[in-house]
Each structure stands twice: as C-alpha cells, then as structure tokens.
Short mmCIF file of C-alpha atoms (C1' of nucleotides) in Angstrom, two decimals:
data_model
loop_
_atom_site.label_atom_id
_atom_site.label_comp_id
_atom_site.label_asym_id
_atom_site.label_seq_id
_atom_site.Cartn_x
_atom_site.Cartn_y
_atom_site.Cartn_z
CA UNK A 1064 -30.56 30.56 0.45
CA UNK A 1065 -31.20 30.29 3.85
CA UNK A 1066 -28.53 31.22 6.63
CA UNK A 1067 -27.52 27.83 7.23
CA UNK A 1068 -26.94 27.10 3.42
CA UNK A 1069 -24.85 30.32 3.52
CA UNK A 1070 -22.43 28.84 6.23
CA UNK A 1071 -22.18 25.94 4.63
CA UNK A 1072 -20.73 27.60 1.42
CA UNK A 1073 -17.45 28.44 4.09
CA UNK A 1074 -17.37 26.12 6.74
CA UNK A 1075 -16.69 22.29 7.22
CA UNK A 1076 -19.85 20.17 8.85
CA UNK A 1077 -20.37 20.29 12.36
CA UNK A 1078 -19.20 17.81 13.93
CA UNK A 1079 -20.41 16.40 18.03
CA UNK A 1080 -16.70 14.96 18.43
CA UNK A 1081 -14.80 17.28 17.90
CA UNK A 1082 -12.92 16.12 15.00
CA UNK A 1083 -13.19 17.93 11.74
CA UNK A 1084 -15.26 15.35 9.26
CA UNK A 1085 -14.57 14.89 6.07
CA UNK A 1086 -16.61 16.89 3.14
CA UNK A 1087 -18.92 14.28 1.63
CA UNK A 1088 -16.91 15.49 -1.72
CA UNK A 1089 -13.79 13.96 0.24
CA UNK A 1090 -15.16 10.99 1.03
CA UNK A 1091 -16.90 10.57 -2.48
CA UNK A 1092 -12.78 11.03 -3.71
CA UNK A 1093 -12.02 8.12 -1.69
CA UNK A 1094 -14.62 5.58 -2.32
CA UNK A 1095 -14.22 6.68 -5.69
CA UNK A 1096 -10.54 4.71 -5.65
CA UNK A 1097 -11.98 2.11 -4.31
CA UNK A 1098 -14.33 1.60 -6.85
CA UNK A 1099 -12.17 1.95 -9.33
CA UNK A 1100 -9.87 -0.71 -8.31
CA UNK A 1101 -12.04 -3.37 -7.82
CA UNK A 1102 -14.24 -2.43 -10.63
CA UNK A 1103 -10.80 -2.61 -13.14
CA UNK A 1104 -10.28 -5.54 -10.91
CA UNK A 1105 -13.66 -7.57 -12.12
CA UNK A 1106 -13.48 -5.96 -15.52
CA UNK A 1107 -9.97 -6.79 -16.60
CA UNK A 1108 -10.81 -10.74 -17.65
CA UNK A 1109 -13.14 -9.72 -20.12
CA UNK A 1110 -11.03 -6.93 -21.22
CA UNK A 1111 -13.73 -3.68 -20.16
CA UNK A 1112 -12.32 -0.95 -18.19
CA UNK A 1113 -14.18 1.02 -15.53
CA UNK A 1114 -14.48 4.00 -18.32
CA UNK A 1115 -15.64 2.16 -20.94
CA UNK A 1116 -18.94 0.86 -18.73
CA UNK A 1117 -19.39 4.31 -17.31
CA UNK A 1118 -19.94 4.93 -21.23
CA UNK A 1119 -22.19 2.01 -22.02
CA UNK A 1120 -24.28 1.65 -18.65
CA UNK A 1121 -25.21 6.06 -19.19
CA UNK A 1122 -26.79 4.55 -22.57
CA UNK A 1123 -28.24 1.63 -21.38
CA UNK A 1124 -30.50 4.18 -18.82
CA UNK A 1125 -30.55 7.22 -20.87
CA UNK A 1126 -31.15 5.85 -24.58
CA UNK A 1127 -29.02 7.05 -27.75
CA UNK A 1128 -27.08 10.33 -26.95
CA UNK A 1129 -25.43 12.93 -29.09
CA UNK A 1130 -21.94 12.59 -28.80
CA UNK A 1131 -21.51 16.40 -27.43
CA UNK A 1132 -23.92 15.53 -24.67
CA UNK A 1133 -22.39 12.63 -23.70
CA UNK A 1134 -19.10 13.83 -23.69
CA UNK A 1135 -20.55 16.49 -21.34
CA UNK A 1136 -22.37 13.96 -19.27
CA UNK A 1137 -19.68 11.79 -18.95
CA UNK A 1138 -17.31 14.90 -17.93
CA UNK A 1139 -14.85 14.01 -20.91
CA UNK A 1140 -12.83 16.13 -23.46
CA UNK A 1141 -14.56 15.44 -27.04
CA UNK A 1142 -11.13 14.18 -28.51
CA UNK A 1143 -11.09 11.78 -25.24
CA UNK A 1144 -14.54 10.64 -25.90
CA UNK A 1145 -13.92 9.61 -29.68
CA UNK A 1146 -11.21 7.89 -28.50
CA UNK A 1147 -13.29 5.77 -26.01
CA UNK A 1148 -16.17 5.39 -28.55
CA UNK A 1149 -13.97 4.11 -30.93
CA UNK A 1150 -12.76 1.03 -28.77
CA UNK A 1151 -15.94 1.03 -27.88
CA UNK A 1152 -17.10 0.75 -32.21
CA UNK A 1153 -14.37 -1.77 -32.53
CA UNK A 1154 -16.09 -3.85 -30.27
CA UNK A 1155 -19.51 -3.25 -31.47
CA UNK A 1156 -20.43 -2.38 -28.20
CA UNK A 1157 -21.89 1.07 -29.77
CA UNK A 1158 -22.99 2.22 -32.80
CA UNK A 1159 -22.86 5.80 -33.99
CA UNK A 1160 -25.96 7.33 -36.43
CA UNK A 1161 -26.33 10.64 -37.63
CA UNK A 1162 -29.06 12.66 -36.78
CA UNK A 1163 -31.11 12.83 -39.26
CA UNK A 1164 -32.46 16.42 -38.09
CA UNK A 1165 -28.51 17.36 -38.11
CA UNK A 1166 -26.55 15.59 -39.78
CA UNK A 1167 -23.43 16.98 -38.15
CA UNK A 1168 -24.48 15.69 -35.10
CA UNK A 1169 -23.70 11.84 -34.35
CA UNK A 1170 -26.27 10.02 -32.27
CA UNK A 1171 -24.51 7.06 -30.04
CA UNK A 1172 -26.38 3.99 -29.61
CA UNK A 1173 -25.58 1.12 -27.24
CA UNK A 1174 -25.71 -1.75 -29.06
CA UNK A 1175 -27.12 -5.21 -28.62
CA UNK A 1176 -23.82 -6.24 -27.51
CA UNK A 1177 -23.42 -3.78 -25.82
CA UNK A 1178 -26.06 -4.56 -24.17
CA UNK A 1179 -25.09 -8.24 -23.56
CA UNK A 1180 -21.56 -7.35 -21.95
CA UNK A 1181 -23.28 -5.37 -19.85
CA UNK A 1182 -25.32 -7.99 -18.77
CA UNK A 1183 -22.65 -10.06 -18.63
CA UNK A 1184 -20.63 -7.88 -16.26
CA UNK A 1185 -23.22 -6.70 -14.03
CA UNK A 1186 -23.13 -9.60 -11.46
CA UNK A 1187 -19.51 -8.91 -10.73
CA UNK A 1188 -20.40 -5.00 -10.64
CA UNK A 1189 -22.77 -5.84 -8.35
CA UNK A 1190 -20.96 -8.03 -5.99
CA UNK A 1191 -18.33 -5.28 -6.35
CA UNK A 1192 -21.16 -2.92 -5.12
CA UNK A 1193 -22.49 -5.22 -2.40
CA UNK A 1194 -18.62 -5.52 -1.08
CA UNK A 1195 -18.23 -1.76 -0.93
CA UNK A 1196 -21.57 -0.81 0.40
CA UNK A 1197 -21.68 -3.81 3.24
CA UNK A 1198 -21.92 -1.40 5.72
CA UNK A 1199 -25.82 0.21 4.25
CA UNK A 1200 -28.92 -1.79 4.23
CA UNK A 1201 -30.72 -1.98 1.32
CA UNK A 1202 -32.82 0.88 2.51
CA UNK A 1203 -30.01 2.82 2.92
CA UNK A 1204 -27.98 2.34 -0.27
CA UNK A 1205 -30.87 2.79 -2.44
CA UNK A 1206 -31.12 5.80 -0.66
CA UNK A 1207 -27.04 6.53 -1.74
CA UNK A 1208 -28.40 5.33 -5.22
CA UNK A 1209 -31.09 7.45 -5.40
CA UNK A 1210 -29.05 10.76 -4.00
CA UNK A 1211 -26.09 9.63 -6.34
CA UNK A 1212 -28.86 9.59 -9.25
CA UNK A 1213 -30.22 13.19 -8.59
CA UNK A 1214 -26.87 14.69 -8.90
CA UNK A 1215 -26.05 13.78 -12.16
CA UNK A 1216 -29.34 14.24 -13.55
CA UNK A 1217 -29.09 17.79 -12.60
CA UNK A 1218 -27.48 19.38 -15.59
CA UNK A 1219 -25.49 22.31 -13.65
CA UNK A 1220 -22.11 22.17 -13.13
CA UNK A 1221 -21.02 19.40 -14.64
CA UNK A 1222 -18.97 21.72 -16.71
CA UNK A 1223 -15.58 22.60 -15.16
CA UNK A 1224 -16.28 25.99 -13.66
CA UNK A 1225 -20.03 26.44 -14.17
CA UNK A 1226 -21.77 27.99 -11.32
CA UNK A 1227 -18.06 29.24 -10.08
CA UNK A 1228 -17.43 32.38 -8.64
CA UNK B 1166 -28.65 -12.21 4.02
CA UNK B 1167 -32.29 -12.51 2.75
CA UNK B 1168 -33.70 -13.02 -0.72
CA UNK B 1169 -33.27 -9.49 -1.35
CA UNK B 1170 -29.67 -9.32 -0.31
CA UNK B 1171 -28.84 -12.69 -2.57
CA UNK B 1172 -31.06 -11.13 -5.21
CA UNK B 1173 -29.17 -7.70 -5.26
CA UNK B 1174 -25.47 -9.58 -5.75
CA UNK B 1175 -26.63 -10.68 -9.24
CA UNK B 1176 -29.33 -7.95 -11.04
CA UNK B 1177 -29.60 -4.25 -11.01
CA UNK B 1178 -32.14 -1.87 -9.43
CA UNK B 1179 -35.51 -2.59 -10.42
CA UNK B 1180 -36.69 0.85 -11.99
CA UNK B 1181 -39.94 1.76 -12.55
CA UNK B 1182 -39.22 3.38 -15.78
CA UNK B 1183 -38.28 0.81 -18.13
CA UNK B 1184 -34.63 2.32 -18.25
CA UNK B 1185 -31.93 0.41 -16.43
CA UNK B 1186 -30.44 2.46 -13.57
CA UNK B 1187 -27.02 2.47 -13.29
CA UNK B 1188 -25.32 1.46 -10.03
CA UNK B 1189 -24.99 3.65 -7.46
CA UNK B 1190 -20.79 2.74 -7.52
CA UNK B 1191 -21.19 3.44 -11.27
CA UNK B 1192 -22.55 6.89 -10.70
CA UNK B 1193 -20.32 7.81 -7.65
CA UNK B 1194 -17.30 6.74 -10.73
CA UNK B 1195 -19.20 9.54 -12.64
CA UNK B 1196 -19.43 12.40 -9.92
CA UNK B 1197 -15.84 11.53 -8.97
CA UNK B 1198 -14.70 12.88 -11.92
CA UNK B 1199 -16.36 16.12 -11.65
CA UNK B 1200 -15.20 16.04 -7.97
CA UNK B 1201 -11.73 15.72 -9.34
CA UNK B 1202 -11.56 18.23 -12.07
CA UNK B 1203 -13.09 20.64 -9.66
CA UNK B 1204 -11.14 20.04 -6.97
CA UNK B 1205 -8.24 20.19 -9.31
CA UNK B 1206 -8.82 23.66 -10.64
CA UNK B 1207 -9.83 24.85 -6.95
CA UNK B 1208 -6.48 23.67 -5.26
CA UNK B 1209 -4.00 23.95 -8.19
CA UNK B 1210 -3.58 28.11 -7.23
CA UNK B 1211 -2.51 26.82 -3.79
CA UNK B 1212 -0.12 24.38 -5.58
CA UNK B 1213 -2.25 21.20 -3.90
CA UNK B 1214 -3.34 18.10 -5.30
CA UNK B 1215 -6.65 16.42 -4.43
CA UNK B 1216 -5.09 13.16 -3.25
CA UNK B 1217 -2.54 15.07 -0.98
CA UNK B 1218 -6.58 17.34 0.30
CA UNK B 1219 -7.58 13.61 1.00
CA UNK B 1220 -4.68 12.68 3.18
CA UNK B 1221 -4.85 16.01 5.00
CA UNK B 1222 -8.02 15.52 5.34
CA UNK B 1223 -8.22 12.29 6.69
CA UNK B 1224 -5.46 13.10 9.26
CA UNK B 1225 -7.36 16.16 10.11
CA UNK B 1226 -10.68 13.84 11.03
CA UNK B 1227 -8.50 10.87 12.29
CA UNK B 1228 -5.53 12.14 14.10
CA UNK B 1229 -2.14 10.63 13.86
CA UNK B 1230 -2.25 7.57 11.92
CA UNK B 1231 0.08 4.34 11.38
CA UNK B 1232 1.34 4.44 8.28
CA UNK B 1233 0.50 1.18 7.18
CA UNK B 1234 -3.01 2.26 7.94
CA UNK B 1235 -2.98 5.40 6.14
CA UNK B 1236 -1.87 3.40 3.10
CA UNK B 1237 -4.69 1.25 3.79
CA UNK B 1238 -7.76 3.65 4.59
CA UNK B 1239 -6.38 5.77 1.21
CA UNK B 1240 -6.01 3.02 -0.75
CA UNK B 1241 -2.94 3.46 -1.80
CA UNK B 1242 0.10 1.38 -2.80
CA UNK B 1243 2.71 2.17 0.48
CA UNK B 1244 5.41 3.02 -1.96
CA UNK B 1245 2.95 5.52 -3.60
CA UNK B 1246 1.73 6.73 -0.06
CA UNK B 1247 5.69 7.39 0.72
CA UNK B 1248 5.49 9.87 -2.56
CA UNK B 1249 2.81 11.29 -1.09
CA UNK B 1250 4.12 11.87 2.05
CA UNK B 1251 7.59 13.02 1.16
CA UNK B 1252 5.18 15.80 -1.20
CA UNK B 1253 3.27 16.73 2.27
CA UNK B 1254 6.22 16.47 4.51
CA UNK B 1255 7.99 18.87 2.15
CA UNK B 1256 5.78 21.36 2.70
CA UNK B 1257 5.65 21.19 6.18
CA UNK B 1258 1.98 19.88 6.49
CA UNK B 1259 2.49 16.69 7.98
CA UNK B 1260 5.18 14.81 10.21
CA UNK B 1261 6.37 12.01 10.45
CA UNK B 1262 6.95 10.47 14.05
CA UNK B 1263 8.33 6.92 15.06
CA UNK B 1264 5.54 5.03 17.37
CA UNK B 1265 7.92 4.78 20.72
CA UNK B 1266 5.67 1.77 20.93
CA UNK B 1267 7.52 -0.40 18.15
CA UNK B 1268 10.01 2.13 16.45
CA UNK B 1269 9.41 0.46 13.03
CA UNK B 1270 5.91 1.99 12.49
CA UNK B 1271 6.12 5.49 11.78
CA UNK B 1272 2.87 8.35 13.02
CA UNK B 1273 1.60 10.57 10.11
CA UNK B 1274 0.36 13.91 12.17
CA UNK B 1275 -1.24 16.36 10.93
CA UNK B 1276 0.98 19.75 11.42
CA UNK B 1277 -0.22 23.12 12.29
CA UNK B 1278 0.63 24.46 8.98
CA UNK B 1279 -1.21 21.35 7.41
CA UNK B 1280 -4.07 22.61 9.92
CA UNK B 1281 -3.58 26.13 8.46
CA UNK B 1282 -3.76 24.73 4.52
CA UNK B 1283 -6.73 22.71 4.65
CA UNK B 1284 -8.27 25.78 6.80
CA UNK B 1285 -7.78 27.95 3.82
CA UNK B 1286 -8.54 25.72 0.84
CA UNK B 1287 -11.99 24.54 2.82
CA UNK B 1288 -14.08 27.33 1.57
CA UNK B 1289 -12.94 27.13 -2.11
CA UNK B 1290 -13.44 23.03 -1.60
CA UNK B 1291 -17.13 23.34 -0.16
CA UNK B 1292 -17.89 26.08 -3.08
CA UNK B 1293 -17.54 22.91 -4.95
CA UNK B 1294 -19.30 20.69 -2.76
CA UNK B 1295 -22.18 23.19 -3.15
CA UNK B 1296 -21.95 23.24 -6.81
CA UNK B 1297 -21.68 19.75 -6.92
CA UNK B 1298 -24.71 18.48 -4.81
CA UNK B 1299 -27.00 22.17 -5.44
CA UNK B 1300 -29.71 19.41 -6.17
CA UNK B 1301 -29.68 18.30 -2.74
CA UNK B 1302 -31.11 19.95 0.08
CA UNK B 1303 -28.90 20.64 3.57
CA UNK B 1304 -30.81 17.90 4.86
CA UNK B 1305 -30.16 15.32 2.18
CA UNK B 1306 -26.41 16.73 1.93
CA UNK B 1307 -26.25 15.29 5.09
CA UNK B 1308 -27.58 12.32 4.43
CA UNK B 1309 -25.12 11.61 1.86
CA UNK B 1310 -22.23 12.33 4.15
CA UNK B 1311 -23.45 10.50 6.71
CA UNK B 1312 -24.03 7.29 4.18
CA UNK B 1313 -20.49 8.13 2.72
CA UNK B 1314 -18.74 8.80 5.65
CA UNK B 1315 -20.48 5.18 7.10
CA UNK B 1316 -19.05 3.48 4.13
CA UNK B 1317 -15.26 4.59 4.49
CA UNK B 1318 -15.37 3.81 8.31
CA UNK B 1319 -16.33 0.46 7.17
CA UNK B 1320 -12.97 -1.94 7.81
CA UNK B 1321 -14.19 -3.81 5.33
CA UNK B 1322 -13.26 -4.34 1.67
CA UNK B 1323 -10.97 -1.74 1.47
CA UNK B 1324 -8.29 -3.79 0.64
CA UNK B 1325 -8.39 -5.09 -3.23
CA UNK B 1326 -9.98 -8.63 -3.54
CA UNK B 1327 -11.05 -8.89 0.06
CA UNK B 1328 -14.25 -10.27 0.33
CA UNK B 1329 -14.60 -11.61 -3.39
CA UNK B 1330 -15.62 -14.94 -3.85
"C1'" DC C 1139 21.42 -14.94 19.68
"C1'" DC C 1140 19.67 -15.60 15.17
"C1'" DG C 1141 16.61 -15.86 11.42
"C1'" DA C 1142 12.20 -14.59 9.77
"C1'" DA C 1143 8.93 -11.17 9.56
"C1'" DT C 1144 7.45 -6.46 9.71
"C1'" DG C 1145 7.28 -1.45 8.61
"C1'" DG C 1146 9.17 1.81 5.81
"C1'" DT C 1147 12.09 3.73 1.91
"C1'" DT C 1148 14.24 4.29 -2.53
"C1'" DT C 1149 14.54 3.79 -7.32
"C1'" DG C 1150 12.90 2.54 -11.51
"C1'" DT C 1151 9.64 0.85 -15.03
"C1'" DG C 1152 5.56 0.62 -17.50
"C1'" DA C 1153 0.81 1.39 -18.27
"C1'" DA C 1154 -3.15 4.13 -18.39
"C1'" DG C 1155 -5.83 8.19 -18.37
"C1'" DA C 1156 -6.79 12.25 -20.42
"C1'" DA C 1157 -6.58 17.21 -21.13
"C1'" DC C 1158 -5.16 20.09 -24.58
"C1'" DC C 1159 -4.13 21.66 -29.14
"C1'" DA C 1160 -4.01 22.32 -34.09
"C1'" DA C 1161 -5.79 21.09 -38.22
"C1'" DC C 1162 -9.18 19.12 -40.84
"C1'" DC C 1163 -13.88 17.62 -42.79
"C1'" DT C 1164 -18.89 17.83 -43.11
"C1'" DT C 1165 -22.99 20.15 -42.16
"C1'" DC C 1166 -25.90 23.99 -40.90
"C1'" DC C 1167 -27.52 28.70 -40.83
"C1'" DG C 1168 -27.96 33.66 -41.39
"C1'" DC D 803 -20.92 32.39 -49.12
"C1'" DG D 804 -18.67 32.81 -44.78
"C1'" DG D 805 -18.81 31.75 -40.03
"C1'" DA D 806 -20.10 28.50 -36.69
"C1'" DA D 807 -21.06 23.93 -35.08
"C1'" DG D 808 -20.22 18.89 -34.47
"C1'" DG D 809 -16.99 15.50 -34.98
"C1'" DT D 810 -12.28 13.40 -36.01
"C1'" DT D 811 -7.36 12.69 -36.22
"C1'" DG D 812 -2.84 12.80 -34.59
"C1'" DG D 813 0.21 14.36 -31.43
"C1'" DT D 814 2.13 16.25 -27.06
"C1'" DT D 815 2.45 16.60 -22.33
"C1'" DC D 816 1.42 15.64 -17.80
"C1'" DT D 817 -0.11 12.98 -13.98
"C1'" DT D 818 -1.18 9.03 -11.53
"C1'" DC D 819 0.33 5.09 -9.61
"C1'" DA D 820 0.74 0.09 -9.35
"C1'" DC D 821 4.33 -2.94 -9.20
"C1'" DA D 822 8.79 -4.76 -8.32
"C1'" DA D 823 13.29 -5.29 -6.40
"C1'" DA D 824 16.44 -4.14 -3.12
"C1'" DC D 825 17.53 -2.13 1.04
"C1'" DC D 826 17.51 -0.63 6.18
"C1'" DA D 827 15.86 -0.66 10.93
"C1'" DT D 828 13.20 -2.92 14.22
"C1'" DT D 829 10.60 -6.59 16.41
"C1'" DC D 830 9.68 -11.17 17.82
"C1'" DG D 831 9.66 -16.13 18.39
"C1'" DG D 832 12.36 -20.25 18.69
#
DNA sequence: CCGAATGGTTTGTGAAGAACCAACCTTCCG
DNA sequence: CGGAAGGTTGGTTCTTCACAAACCATTCGG
C-alpha cells in the first residue's frame, strides 16, 4: 500500500508524548478481560457463559449457519464447537438441521428460546456495555460498534495464520 | 443521561437491516480471540505470552507503576499479577522497586531488556494488527485506537461490579 | 506504643476453556 | 468404489486464573 501503511507493518503508532502507545490489538486484549468478567459476571445467575452468547447473538444477526462456518466465524476448533452446541441443544437454545442440498452439512439455527434468553440477557449486556464504554458518546461507540462490525465481517484472517508471512 | 442514553442501557442497536447487531463488547469478545491465537503463535518462538506483551506493554506506555495499580489497570487478581511478575522479573524484563515513599508499595519498571523484547516482538505483533484490522483504513485504524485507548484510560469500571446497579 | 489496615507474597485448590488428536459415521463426488 | 468432506465422540494436555488462607513488612491513627 502506500508508504505510510508500509511503516505501519514495523513500527508502533506515533505518539506526541513521547510514550510508546499501546497497539489498538493491545488494548483490544485488555478490554477484552474486562468484558469477559463482567459479562460472566451478569451471565452466571441465569447460568449462560460469555461463549455460549457469542454463539447465539452471531445467529441472532447472521441467520442459520453451517456448523464449519461458524466454527470458523466464531474462531473455534470443530470438536470445541460441538461441544458448545451441544449445551447449547440441551438447552434448546439451538437447533441443528441438515442441509438439505448436503446432507453432511448441519445447518445451526437459533432457536425461539434462544431467542428469548437472549432477550432476556441483553439489558444486563447492555448495562455491562454502557459501564465499559462510559467514557464514548453515543456517537462515538457506535462508531467502535460499527469499526468492531467491519472486522469480523471481513472474512480474511480469521484463520490462525492466514494472510501470514 | 438523555432518552437515548436510558434507552441504550436496556435494547440493542437499532439496525436497519432487520438483523439484530450484536454489541460492540460482544464483537470485541469475538476479535479478542483471534487477537489471542495470533498473538499466541507470533510470541510463542520468543517464549512470550500475550498477557506478559500486555504488561510490558502497558509499562512501556505508562512508566513505572504501583503494583496495586498494575493489578488494577490489567485486571488481574494481585496474586495472579505476582505470577506474572515473578515470569517477567525472571527474565529480566521488568523490576521491581520499593516506592521510598511508603516502602510497602512496590514500582513495576519497565527494564532495558524488557525495552529490547517488546522492540523485537513489535513488528511480528503489528503484522497481526495489520492482518487483523486489513478492513480498516490507516485513518480508521486510528480511530479505533484512539476510541480503545480512551476506554482503558477510563478509571472507571475497571474494577468487577463497580458501577452496577 | 499498639492494633488495625495496607501492600505484597506464597502456596494450593478448583474450575473453565479449549486446542489437539485419533477414530468413527454419514454423505458426497469424481 | 474409493477418497474427501462434514460432523461427532472421547480423551489428553495445557493454560489461565480466580479465590482463599496464611504470612511478612510497613504505615498510620488513636
């Protein structure tokens, strides 16, 4: 790309104080904790963890979802993913169809009640969210949203060592 | 706040599309574990963890740091953090000093060798950055840091439950 | 001066995540 | 029909890391 993309493929962002800042990767790491926490923190009472409504809120926006996509998707070993789809079965928080076009390939649905935990736990998401992002304005963290939202719908690299060197 | 504010702590983004978005906190937990996994493979040759590249890290953009603090900015459990720092201190890439100011609280500093390491893992860790965020352009790379690195300066929230109703 | 509190450390336990692997079954395709 | 693909099971191994109790050194207020 350009010159400046080129430097930035080796060096840290400039910084105006003199201090070396943190690669927004870095920080990403370390909100990511946070998140976690508090999200396992709201969750735990009605017995969801943070993984499991990673799982169900990519179906709620994205539709069904064949199981080897979503494991991609959702960054996940396929042996890890049946695990988590069948707590998630158990629960009836999914269901899985074939495909009728190929019927080796299993087609994961959110369910309705899926659909209703969801709803049930996205107030305390939310306040989770509104905690975390205080600092932004609304402006500015549907702005995070919206960045946040373009890189996983891009469909490079989500697979360890794609794009690597 | 206003409506929108009171509005936002209950429902999730309005979306144009019929699909329900996910939360921006749920899709940083996504991208986190990409970040992870990638940061993972990048450091493990240089026998590094991500969460000790986080610490480093933050010393590097900080400077010395209480470490109380550092427990609290990463996040971490103190008896974990004194794992962490044992791991660091091992390898000569932090010290520890007393504060002459109240000999109880001990100074994390970054150490030139600490300096060194997170000089040479930097280009492998922003070949991931680049991977990571190649849907973004320089200018909206920024624009995530800057929103990121906005949200971890925030004092607030940071510690578990703080701020929940 | 003393007791309570603070900051840090050690040791241990238990839980959770999750990659990885081998083996297997069903289905598809050349 | 054989190889490949998609999914599943069961198991192993590793890592993270919160949590807890007990301890030590230091500080501070009464």
């Amino acid at each position: 790309m350009s010159a400046t993309a080129e430097s930035s493929a080796g060096a840290l962002p400039a910084s105006s104080q003199g201090a070396v800042p943190a690669l927004a990767t870095v920080l990403l790491a370390r909100i990511a904790r946070v998140v976690r926490r508090r999200f396992e923190t709201a969750l735990g009472p009605l017995g969801l963890r943070q993984r499991q409504i990673v799982a169900l809120s990519y179906l709620r926006g994205h539709g069904p979802t064949a199981q080897q996509r979503l494991a991609e998707q959702l960054c996940m070993d396929p042996s890890s993913l049946v695990c988590l789809l069948n707590s998630l079965e158990e629960r009836d928080l999914v269901v899985r169809r074939r495909d009728r076009s190929d019927r080796r390939r299993g087609l994961v649905v959110l369910s309705s009640r899926g659909e209703d935990a969801l709803g049930e736990v996205d107030p305390a998401l939310a306040r989770v969210e509104e905690a975390i992002l205080a600092d932004l304005d609304i402006g500015e963290r549907e702005l995070l949203r919206g960045l946040l939202a373009r890189i996983t719908a891009g469909e490079l690299d989500w697979e360890l060592g794609a794009g690597d060197p």
